[in-house]
Short mmCIF file of C-alpha atoms in Angstrom, two decimals:
data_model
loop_
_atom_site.label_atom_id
_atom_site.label_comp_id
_atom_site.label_asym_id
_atom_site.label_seq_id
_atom_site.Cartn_x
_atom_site.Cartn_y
_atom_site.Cartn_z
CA UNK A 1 101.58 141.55 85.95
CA UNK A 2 104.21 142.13 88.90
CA UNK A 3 107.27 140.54 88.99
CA UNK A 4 108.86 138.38 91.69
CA UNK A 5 111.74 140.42 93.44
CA UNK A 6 115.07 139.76 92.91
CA UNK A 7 116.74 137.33 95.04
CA UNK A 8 118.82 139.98 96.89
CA UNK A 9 115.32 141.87 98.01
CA UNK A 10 113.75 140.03 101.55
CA UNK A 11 110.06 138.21 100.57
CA UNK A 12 107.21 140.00 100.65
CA UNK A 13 104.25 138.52 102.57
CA UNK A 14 100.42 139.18 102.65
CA UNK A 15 97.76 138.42 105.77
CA UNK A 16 94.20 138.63 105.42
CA UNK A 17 94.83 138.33 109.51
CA UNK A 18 96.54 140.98 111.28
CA UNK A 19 97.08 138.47 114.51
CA UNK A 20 100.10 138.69 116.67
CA UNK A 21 101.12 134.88 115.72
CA UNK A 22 100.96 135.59 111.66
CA UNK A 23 102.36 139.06 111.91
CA UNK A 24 105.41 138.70 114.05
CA UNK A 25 106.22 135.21 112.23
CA UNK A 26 107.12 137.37 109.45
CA UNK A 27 108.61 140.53 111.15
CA UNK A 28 110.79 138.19 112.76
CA UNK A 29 112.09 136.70 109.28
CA UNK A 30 112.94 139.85 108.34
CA UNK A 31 110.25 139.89 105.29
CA UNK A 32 108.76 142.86 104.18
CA UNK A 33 104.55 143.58 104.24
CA UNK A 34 103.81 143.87 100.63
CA UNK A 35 101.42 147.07 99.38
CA UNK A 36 99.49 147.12 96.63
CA UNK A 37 101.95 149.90 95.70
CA UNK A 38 104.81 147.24 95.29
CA UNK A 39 107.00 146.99 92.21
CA UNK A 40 107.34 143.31 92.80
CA UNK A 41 104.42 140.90 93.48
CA UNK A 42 103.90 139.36 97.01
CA UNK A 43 105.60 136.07 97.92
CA UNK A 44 103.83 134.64 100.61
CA UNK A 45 99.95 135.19 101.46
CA UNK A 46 98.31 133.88 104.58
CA UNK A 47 95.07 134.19 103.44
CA UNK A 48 91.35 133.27 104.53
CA UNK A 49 89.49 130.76 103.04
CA UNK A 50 87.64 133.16 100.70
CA UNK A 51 90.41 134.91 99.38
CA UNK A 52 92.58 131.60 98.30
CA UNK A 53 88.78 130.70 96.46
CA UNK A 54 88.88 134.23 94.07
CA UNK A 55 92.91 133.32 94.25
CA UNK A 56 91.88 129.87 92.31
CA UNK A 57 88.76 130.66 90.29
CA UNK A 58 89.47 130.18 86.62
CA UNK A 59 87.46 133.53 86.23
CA UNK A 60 89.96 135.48 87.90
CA UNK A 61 92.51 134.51 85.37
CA UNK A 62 95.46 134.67 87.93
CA UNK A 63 98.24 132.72 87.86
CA UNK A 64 100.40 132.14 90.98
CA UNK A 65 104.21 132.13 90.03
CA UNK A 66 107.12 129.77 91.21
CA UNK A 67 108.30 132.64 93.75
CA UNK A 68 104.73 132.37 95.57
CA UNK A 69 102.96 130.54 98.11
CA UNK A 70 99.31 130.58 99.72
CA UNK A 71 98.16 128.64 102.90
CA UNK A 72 95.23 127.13 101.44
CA UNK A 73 94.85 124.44 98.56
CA UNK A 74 92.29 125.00 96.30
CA UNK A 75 89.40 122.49 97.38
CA UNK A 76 91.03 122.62 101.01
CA UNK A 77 86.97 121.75 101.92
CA UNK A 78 87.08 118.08 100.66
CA UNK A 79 88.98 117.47 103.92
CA UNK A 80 87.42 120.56 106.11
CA UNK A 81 83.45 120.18 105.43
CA UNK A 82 82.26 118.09 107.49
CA UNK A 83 79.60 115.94 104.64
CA UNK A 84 82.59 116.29 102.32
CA UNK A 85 85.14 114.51 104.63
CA UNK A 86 82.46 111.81 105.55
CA UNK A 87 81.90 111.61 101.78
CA UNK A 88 85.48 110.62 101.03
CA UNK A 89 86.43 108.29 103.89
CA UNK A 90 83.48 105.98 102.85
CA UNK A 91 85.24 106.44 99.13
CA UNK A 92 88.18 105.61 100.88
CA UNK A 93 86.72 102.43 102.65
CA UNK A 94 85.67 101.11 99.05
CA UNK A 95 88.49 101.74 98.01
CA UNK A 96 90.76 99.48 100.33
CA UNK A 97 88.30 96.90 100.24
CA UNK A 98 88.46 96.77 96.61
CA UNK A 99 92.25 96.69 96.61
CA UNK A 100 92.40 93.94 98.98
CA UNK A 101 89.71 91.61 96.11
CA UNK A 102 92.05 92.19 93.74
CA UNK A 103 95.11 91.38 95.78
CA UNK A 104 93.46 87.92 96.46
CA UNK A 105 91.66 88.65 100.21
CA UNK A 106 87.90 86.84 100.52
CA UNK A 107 85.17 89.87 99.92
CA UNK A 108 83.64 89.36 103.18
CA UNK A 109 87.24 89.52 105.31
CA UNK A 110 87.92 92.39 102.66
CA UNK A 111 84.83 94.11 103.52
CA UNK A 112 85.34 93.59 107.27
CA UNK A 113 89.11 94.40 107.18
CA UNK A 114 88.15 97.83 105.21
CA UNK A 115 85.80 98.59 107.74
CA UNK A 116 87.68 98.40 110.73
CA UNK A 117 90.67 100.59 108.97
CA UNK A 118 88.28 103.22 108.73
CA UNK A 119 86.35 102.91 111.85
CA UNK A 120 87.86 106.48 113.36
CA UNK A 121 84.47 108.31 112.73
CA UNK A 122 81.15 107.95 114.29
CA UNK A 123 78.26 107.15 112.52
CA UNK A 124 77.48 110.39 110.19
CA UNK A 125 74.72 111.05 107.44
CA UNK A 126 74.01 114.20 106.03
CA UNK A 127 70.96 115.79 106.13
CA UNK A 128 68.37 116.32 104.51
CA UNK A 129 69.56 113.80 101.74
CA UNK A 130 70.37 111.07 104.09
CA UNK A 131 67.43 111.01 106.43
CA UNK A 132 66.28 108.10 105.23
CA UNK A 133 69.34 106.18 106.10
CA UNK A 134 69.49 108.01 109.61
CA UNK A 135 66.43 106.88 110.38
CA UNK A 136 66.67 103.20 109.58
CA UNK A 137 70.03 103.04 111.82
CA UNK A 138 68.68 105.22 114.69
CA UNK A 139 65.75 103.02 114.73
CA UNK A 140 67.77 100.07 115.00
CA UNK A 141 69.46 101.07 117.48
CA UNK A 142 66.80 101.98 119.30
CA UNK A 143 65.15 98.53 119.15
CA UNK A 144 68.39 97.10 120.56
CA UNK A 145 68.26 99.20 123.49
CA UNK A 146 64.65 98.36 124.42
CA UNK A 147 64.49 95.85 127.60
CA UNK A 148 63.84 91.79 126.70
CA UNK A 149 61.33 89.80 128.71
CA UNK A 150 64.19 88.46 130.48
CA UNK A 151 65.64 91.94 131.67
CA UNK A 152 61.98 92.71 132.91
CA UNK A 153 61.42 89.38 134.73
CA UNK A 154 65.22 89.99 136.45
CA UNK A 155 64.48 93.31 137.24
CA UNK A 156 60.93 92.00 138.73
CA UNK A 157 63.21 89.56 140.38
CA UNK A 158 65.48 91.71 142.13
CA UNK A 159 62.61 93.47 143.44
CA UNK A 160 61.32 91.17 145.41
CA UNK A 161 62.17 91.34 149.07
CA UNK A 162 64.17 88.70 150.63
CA UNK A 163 64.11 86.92 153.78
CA UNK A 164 68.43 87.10 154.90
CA UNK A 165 69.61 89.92 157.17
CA UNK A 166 72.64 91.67 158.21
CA UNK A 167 75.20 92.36 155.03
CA UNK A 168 73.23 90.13 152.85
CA UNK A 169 70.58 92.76 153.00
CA UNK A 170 72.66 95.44 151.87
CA UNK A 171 73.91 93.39 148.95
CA UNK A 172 70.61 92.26 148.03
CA UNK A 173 69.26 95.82 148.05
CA UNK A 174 72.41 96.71 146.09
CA UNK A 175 72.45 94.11 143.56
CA UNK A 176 68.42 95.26 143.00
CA UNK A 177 69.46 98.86 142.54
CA UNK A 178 72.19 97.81 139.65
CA UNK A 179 70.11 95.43 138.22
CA UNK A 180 66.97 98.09 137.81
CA UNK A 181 69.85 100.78 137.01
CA UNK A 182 70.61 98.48 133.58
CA UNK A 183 67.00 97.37 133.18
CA UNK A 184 65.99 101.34 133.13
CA UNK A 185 69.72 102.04 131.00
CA UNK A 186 68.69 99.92 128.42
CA UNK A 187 65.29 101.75 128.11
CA UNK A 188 66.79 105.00 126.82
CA UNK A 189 67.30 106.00 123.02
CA UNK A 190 70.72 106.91 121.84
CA UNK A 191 71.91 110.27 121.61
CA UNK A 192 73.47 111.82 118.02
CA UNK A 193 74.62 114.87 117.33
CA UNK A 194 73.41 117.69 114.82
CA UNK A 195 76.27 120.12 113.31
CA UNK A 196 75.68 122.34 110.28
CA UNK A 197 78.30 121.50 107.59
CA UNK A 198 79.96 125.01 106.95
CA UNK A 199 80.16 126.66 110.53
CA UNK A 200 83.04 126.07 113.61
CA UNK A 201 83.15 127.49 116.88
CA UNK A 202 80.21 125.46 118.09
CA UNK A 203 77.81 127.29 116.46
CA UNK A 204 74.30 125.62 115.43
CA UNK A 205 75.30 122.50 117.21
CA UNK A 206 72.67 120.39 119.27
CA UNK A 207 71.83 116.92 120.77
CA UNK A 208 69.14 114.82 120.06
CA UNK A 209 67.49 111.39 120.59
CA UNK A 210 63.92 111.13 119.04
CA UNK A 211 63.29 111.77 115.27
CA UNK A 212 60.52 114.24 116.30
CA UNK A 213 63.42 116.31 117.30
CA UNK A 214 64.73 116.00 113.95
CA UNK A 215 61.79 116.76 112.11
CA UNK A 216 61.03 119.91 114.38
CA UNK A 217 64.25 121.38 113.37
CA UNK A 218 63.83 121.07 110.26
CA UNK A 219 60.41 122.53 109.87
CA UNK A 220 61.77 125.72 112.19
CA UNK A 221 64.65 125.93 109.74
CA UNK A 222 62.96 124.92 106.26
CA UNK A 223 60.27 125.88 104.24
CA UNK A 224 59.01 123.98 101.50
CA UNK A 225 58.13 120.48 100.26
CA UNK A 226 59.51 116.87 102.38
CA UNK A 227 62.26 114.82 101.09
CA UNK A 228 63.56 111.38 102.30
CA UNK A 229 60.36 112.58 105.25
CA UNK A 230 62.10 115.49 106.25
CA UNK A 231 61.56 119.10 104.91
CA UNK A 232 63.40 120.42 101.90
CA UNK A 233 65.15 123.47 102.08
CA UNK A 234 63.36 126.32 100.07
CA UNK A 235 65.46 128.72 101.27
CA UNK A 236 68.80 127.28 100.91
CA UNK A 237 69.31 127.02 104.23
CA UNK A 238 72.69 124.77 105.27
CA UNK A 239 73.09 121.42 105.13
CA UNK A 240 73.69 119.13 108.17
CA UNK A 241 75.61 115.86 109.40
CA UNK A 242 73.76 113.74 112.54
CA UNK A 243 76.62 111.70 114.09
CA UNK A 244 76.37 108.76 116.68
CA UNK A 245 77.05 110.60 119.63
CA UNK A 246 80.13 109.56 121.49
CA UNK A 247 78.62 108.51 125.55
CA UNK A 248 81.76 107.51 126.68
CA UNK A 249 84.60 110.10 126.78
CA UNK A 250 86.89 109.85 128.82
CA UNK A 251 86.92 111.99 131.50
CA UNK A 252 89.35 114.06 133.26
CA UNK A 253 88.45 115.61 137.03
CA UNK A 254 84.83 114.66 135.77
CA UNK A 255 85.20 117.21 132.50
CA UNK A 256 84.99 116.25 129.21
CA UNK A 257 87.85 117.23 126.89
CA UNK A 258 89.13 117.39 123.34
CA UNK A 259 92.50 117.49 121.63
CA UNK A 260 93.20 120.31 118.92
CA UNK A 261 96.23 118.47 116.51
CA UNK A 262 98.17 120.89 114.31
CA UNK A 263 99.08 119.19 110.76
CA UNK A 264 100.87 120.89 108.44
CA UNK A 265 100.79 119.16 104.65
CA UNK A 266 103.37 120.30 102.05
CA UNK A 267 101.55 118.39 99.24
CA UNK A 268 99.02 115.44 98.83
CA UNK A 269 100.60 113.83 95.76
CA UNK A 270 103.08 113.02 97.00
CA UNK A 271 101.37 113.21 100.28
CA UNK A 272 104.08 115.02 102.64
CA UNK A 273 102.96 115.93 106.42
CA UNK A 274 103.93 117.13 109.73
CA UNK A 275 101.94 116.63 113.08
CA UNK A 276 103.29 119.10 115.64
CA UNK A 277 103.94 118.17 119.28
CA UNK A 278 102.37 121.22 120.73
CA UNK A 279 98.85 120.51 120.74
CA UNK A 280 96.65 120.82 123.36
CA UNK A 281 93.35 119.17 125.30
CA UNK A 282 90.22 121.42 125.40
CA UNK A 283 88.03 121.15 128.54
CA UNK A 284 84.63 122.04 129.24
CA UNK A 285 84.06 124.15 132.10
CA UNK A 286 81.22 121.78 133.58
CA UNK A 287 81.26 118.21 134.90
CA UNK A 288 79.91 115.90 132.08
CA UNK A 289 76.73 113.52 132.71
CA UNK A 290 76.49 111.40 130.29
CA UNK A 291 73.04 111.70 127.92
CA UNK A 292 71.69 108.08 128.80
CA UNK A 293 71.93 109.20 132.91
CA UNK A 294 68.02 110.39 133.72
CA UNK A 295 70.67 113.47 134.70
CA UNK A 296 72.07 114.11 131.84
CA UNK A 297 70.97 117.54 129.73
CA UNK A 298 71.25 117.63 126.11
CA UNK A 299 70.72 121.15 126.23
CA UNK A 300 74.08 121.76 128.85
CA UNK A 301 76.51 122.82 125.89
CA UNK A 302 78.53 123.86 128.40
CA UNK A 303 79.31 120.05 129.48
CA UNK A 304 79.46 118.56 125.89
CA UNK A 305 80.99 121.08 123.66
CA UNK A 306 84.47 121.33 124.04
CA UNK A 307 84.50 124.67 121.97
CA UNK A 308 86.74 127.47 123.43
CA UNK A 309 84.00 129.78 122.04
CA UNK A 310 81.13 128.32 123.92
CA UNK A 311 82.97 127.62 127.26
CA UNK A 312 84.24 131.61 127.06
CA UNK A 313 80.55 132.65 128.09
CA UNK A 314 80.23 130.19 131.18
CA UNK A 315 81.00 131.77 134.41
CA UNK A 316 83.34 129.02 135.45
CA UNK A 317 85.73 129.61 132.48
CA UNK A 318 89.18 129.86 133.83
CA UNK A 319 90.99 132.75 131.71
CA UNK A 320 94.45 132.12 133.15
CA UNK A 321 94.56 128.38 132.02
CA UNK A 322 91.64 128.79 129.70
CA UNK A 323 90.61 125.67 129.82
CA UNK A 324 94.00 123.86 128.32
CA UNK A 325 96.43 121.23 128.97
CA UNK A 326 99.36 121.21 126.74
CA UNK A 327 99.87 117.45 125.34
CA UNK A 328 103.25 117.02 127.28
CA UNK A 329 100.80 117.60 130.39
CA UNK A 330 98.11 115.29 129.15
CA UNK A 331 100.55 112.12 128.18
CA UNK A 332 102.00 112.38 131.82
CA UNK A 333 98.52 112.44 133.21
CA UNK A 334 97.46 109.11 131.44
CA UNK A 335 101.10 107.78 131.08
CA UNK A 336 100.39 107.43 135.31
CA UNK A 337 96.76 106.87 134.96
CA UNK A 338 96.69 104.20 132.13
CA UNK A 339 100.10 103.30 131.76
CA UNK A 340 103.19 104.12 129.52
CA UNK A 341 101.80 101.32 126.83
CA UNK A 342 98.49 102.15 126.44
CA UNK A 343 99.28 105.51 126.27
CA UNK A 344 102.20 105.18 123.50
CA UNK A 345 99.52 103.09 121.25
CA UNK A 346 97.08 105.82 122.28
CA UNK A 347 99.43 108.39 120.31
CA UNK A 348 100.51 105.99 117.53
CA UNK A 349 96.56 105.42 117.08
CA UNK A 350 96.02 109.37 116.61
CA UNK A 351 99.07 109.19 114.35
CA UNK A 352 96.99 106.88 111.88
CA UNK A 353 93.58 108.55 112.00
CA UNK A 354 95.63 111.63 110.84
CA UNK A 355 97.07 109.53 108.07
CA UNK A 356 94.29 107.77 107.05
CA UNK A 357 92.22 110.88 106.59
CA UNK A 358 95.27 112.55 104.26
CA UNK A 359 95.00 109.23 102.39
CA UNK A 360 91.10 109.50 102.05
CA UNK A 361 91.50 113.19 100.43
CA UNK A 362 95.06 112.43 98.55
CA UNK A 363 93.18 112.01 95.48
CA UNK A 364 90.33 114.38 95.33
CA UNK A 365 92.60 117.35 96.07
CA UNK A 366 94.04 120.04 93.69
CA UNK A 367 97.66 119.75 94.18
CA UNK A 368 98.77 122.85 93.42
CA UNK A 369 102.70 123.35 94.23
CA UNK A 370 102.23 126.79 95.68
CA UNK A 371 99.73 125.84 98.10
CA UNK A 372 100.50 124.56 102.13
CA UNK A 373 98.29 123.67 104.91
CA UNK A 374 97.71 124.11 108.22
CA UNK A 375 94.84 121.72 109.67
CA UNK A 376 93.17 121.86 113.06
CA UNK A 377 92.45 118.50 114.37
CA UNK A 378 89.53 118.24 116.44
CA UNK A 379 89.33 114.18 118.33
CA UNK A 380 87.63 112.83 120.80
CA UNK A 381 89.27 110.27 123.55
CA UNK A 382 86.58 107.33 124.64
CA UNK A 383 86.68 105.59 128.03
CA UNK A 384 88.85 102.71 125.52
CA UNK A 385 91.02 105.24 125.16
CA UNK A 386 89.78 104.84 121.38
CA UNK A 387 90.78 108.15 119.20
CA UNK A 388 87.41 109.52 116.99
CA UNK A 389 88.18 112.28 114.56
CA UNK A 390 85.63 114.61 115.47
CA UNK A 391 86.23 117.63 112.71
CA UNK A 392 89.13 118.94 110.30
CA UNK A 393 89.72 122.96 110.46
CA UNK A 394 91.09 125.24 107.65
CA UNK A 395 91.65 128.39 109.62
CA UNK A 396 92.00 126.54 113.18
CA UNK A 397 92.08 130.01 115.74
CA UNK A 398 94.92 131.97 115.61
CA UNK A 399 93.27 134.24 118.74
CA UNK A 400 95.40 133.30 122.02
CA UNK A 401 93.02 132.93 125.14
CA UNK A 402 96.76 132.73 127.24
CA UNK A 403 99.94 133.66 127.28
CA UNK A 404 100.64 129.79 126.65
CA UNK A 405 98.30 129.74 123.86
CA UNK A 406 100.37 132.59 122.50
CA UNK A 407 103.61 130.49 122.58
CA UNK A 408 101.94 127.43 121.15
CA UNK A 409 100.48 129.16 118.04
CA UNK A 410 103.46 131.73 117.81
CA UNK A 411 105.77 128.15 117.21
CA UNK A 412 103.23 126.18 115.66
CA UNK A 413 102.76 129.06 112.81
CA UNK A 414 106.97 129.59 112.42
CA UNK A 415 107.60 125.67 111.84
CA UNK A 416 104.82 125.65 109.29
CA UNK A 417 106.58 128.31 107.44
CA UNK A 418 110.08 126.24 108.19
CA UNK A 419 108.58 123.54 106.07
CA UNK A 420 106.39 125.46 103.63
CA UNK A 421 108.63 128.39 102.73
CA UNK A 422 112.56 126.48 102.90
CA UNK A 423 115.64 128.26 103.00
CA UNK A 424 116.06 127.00 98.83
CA UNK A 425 112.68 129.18 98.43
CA UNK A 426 114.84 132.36 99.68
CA UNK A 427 117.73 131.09 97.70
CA UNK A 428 119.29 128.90 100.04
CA UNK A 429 120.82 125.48 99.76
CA UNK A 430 118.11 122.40 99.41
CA UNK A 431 118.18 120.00 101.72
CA UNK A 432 118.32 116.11 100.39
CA UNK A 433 116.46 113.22 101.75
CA UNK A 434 113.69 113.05 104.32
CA UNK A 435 113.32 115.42 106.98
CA UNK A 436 112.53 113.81 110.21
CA UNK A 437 111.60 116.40 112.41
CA UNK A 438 111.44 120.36 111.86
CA UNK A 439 111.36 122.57 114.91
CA UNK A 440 107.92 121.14 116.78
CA UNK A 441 107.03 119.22 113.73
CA UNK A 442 107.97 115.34 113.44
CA UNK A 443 107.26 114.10 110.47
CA UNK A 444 104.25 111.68 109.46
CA UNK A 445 104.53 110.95 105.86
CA UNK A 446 107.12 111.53 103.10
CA UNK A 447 106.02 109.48 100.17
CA UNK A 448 108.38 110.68 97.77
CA UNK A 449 111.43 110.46 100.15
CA UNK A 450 110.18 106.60 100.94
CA UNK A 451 109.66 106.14 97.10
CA UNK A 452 113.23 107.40 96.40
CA UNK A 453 114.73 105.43 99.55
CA UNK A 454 112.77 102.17 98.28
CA UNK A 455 114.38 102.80 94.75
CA UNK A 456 118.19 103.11 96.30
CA UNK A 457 117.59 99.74 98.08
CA UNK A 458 116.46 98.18 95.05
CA UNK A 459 119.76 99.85 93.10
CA UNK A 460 121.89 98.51 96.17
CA UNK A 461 120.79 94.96 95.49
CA UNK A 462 121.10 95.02 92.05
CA UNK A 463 124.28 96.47 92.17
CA UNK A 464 125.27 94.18 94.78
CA UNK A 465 124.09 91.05 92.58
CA UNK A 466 125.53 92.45 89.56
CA UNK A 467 129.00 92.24 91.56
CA UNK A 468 129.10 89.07 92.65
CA UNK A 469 127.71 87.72 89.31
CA UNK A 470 131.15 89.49 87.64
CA UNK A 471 133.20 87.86 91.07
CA UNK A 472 131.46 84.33 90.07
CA UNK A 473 132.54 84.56 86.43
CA UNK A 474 136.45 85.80 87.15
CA UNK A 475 136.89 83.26 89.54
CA UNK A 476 135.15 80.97 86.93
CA UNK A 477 137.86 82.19 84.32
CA UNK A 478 140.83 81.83 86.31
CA UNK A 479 139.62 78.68 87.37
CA UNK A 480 138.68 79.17 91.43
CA UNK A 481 136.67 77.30 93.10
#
C-alpha cells in the first residue's frame, strides 16, 4: 500500500475530470497531479460518482487514510436520486411529527405542523410502485377542477345579452369573457411531471395530464406483466417520479427560470454546511404559457425546462449570457419588484429548504471523515414567491457556457476545497470555533460548533452560580448582610 507523503512534499491530487475549474484549483495550490507511478499515495481525488462507488465497496478492500479526501460520500444518492430523496423527507416528516407527540403537541396539530415543515416539494410518487397512489390523488384533483352547476349556470348567465349601452357594454362583455375564462379554467386536468430517477440534464423528462399518457409510456418503455395497473418492467428499464407540476412560476420578461444553489457539506453527523453566494438563475429561452392556458404545449421543453442542456439546442439561446443571472442580479431585480422584505424572507426560506433536506438525509448517510460534498441545488420560484426544491445534483456541471460561468465555478470549486481540505490538513494551524463565512461560502449549519458554544454557556452559568454561592457563604461567615 502507498504511503502518504511527508509533510514537507506539496499534496497530491487526482480528477476523474480534466475541466479548467478542477484542474487549475489545484495548479494554483501548488499541488502536484499524482501518477500511478507515485511513491506516495494521492491526497485529494475529485472523482465521479462511479469511481468514489469501487472507492467504497467492501469488495475492493481499500481503505482511505487520514492524509486523504474524496468529493463524494459513500451513499451521496440518498440525497441525489430523486425517489430516494422523496423517500427520506416523508421519513423525515414522521419523524418530526413523532417528536412533537412525545414532546406533548396534539397528533392532529403534530401531524399538521410536520406537514407544513416539509411542504418544500411537490407532490412526487415513484413509479411503477406508486401508481396506485398517483392515481387516486391525480384523480382527485381532477374532480376538484371539474365545473359545479353553479359555475355552469354563471357562465350561462354571463352569456346572456344585456339591455345597457355605452361602457356598461364593454364591462358586461368583459365580465362574460372572465367569467367563461374560469368556467373553461376549471375544466382542465392538472399537469405533473415525469423524470426518470437516475438521469440530469433534462433528459427523459415530459409533461402529462391524463393517465392514458401514463400508461402509454409505460407500455412503449416496458415489457412484461401490470403492477399497481401499470406495466412492470421486464427489462429493467429505470424507475420514475410523477410530480405535481408547478403552474405558477414566477416569471421574469415572460421566461421561466430556475436557481442552481452550490452547498458544500463537510460532514452530516455533525451536520456542517456552506451555501455559496454565487449561484445563479437559469432561464429558458422561450416565453412560458402556462399548461392549463388552451395555449400552453406540454411538448415545448424549450419553455418549461430550465436545463442549460436543452435550451443549448434552441435557436434563441444566447451564448454570451447563456441564459444566466448571477443571484446578486436576481435579488436586485425582485428586491425593486417585490420589495426588500419579501425578498430577504424569500432567501431565508431557500436557506431552510437547504437545511431541512441535510436534516432529512443526516441519518441515512455514511459519514465517512474523508469524504466532502459539493451539491447542485435545483428550485423553483412560484408566483408566492414560494421556494420548491426541484432536484439535488452530485456532479452539478463543471462545463462553463461563459466567461462568467467560468469565474463562478472557478470560485465556487476553490472555497469548497478552503473548507474541505484546511490549512491543518497541509500541516497548518487549526482554526477554533465556528467559521462564519469562507471565501463565497457563509455558513448554514455547524452543529458541533453550536453544541460546544451551548456547553460553554452552560459552564459560564454554572461557574457563575458556583461564585456567588462561595460570595453568599463568606459574607455569611464574616457576618455581612
Amino acid at each position: 500500500m502507498l504511503m502518504a507523503p511527508p509533510s514537507p512534499i506539496p499534496l497530491l491530487w487526482r480528477s476523474d475530470f480534466d475541466k479548467f475549474v478542477v484542474t487549475a484549483n489545484f495548479q494554483r495550490r501548488g499541488w502536484q497531479r499524482w501518477h500511478a507511478n507515485h511513491d506516495f499515495d494521492w491526497n485529494v481525488y475529485w472523482a465521479n460518482v462511479h469511481t468514489t462507488r469501487e472507492i467504497f465497496s467492501p469488495e475492493n478492500g481499500i481503505r482511505l487514510g487520514e492524509h486523504q479526501r474524496v468529493n463524494h460520500f459513500p451513499n451521496h444518492y440518498e440525497l441525489t436520486r430523486k425517489d430516494l430523496l422523496v423517500k427520506n423527507v416523508k421519513r423525515y416528516r414522521k419523524d418530526l411529527e413523532r417528536e412533537a407527540i412525545r414532546a406533548g403537541e396534539d397528533p392532529a396539530g403534530a401531524s399538521r405542523n410536520a406537514s407544513s415543515a416539509v411542504d418544500f416539494l411537490p407532490a412526487t410518487f415513484t413509479l411503477p410502485g406508486e401508481y396506485a397512489l398517483f392515481a387516486d390523488a391525480f384523480r382527485k384533483e381532477t374532480e376538484a377542477l371539474l365545473p359545479t352547476a353553479k359555475d355552469d349556470e354563471d357562465a350561462k348567465s354571463a352569456a346572456r345579452p344585456r339591455a345597457t349601452s355605452g361602457r356598461g357594454v364593454a364591462s358586461s362583455s368583459r365580465a362574460s369573457r372572465d367569467l367563461s375564462a374560469r368556467a373553461r379554467g376549471r375544466r382542465k386536468r392538472p399537469t405533473w411531471i415525469m423524470k426518470p430517477t437516475g438521469k440530469a440534464q433534462g433528459k427523459g423528462i415530459f409533461l402529462i395530464n391524463s393517465l392514458q399518457q401514463t400508461k402509454r409510456w409505460a407500455s412503449a418503455s416496458y415489457a412484461g406483466g401490470a403492477h399497481n395497473g401499470l406495466m412492470l418492467g421486464a427489462r429493467g428499464e429505470e424507475a420514475y417520479v410523477v410530480s405535481r407540476y408547478v403552474d405558477d412560476p414566477l416569471l421574469i420578461g415572460g421566461k421561466k427560470f430556475d436557481l442552481r444553489l452550490y452547498v458544500v457539506v463537510t460532514s452530516f453527523r455533525p451536520l456542517r454546511a456552506f451555501v455559496s453566494r454565487l449561484g445563479f438563475a437559469r432561464f429558458c429561452a422561450a416565453k412560458y404559457v402556462s399548461s392549463q392556458s388552451s395555449k400552453g404545449d406540454l411538448d415545448d421543453h424549450y419553455a418549461h425546462l430550465t436545463n442549460v442542456a436543452v435550451q443549448k439546442k434552441n435557436a434563441e439561446y444566447n451564448e454570451k449570457h447563456g441564459g444566466k443571472w448571477s443571484l446578486t442580479n436576481l435579488r436586485l431585480f425582485l428586491e425593486s419588484a417585490r420589495g426588500a422584505e419579501a425578498t430577504s424572507r424569500l432567501f431565508k426560506e431557500l436557506d431552510a429548504v437547504i437545511l431541512k433536506s441535510l436534516r432529512a438525509v443526516q441519518h441515512v448517510m455514511h459519514n465517512d471523515a474523508h469524504c466532502f460534498e459539493l451539491y447542485g441545488y435545483d428550485m423553483l420560484i412560484d408566483e408566492g414567491l414560494k421556494p420548491w426544491l426541484i432536484e439535488v445534483n452530485a456532479s452539478p456541471s463543471l462545463s462553463a457556457t461563459t466567461e462568467d460561468d467560468r469565474d463562478v465555478k472557478l470560485a465556487v470549486i476553490r472555497d469548497a476545497l478552503a473548507v474541505a481540505v484546511p490549512e491543518s490538513f497541509c500541516g497548518g494551524s487549526e482554526v477554533d470555533g465556528r467559521v462564519n463565512s469562507v471565501g463565497s461560502l457563509d455558513l448554514l449549519v455547524d452543529d458541533a460548533a453550536d453544541a460546544a458554544a451551548q456547553t460553554s454557556r452552560a459552564r459560564e452559568r454554572r461557574d457563575r452560580g458556583a461564585g456567588h454561592l462561595f460570595l453568599s457563604r463568606e459574607r455569611n461567615r464574616r457576618g455581612d448582610f
